[in-house]
Amino acid sequence: MSEIAKIIGQRIRNYRTEKGLSQEKLAEMSGCHPTYIGQVERGEKNATLESIEKISSAMNVPLSKLFEKLGEDTDESIPLKCYEFIASKSKSEQEHLYKMLVELDAYKNQ
């Protein structure tokens, strides 16, 4: 499947887990089948925009959040690679990574 499908799927999974939703609950809320949710999250299904809109609406996440920074050349951009890496983590993991970076920066500047 395409890299975009994998990225969108990972972002959906991140928001779903951050909100404490199971795949089954998200499927119920969005009107999609639980198997379909899993396939989308793994990047195995090329979801329609309609389905992605239903899923994002059910999670109360703007479509723009799922699609931000897509299509930009991440091969050459370290900040974009970092963004994708951190965006793929849960909220608590993001906070922990940020604290680590701040501490590392402070240590470097001693």
PDB file of N, CA and C in Angstrom, residues 4 10 12 33 44 66 73 104:
ATOM      1  N   ILE A   4       1.357   7.083   1.975  1.00  0.00           N
ATOM      2  CA  ILE A   4       0.334   7.982   2.523  1.00  0.00           C
ATOM      3  C   ILE A   4      -0.715   7.180   3.282  1.00  0.00           C
ATOM      4  N   GLN A  10      -1.615   5.222  10.585  1.00  0.00           N
ATOM      5  CA  GLN A  10      -0.904   5.372  11.863  1.00  0.00           C
ATOM      6  C   GLN A  10      -1.455   6.551  12.656  1.00  0.00           C
ATOM      7  N   ILE A  12      -4.508   7.744  12.483  1.00  0.00           N
ATOM      8  CA  ILE A  12      -5.825   7.348  12.994  1.00  0.00           C
ATOM      9  C   ILE A  12      -5.647   6.492  14.239  1.00  0.00           C
ATOM     10  N   HIS A  33     -16.907  -0.916   9.541  1.00  0.00           N
ATOM     11  CA  HIS A  33     -16.735  -2.252  10.109  1.00  0.00           C
ATOM     12  C   HIS A  33     -15.421  -2.295  10.902  1.00  0.00           C
ATOM     13  N   GLU A  44      -3.352  -1.196   5.100  1.00  0.00           N
ATOM     14  CA  GLU A  44      -3.659  -2.269   4.152  1.00  0.00           C
ATOM     15  C   GLU A  44      -4.799  -1.903   3.205  1.00  0.00           C
ATOM     16  N   LEU A  66      -5.199  14.974  10.231  1.00  0.00           N
ATOM     17  CA  LEU A  66      -4.791  13.694   9.648  1.00  0.00           C
ATOM     18  C   LEU A  66      -3.928  13.890   8.405  1.00  0.00           C
ATOM     19  N   ASP A  73       8.539  16.552   1.075  1.00  0.00           N
ATOM     20  CA  ASP A  73       9.679  15.660   0.870  1.00  0.00           C
ATOM     21  C   ASP A  73      10.364  15.357   2.189  1.00  0.00           C
ATOM     22  N   LEU A 104      18.334  17.038  26.724  1.00  0.00           N
ATOM     23  CA  LEU A 104      19.509  16.836  25.895  1.00  0.00           C
ATOM     24  C   LEU A 104      20.063  18.163  25.407  1.00  0.00           C
TER      25      LEU A 104
END
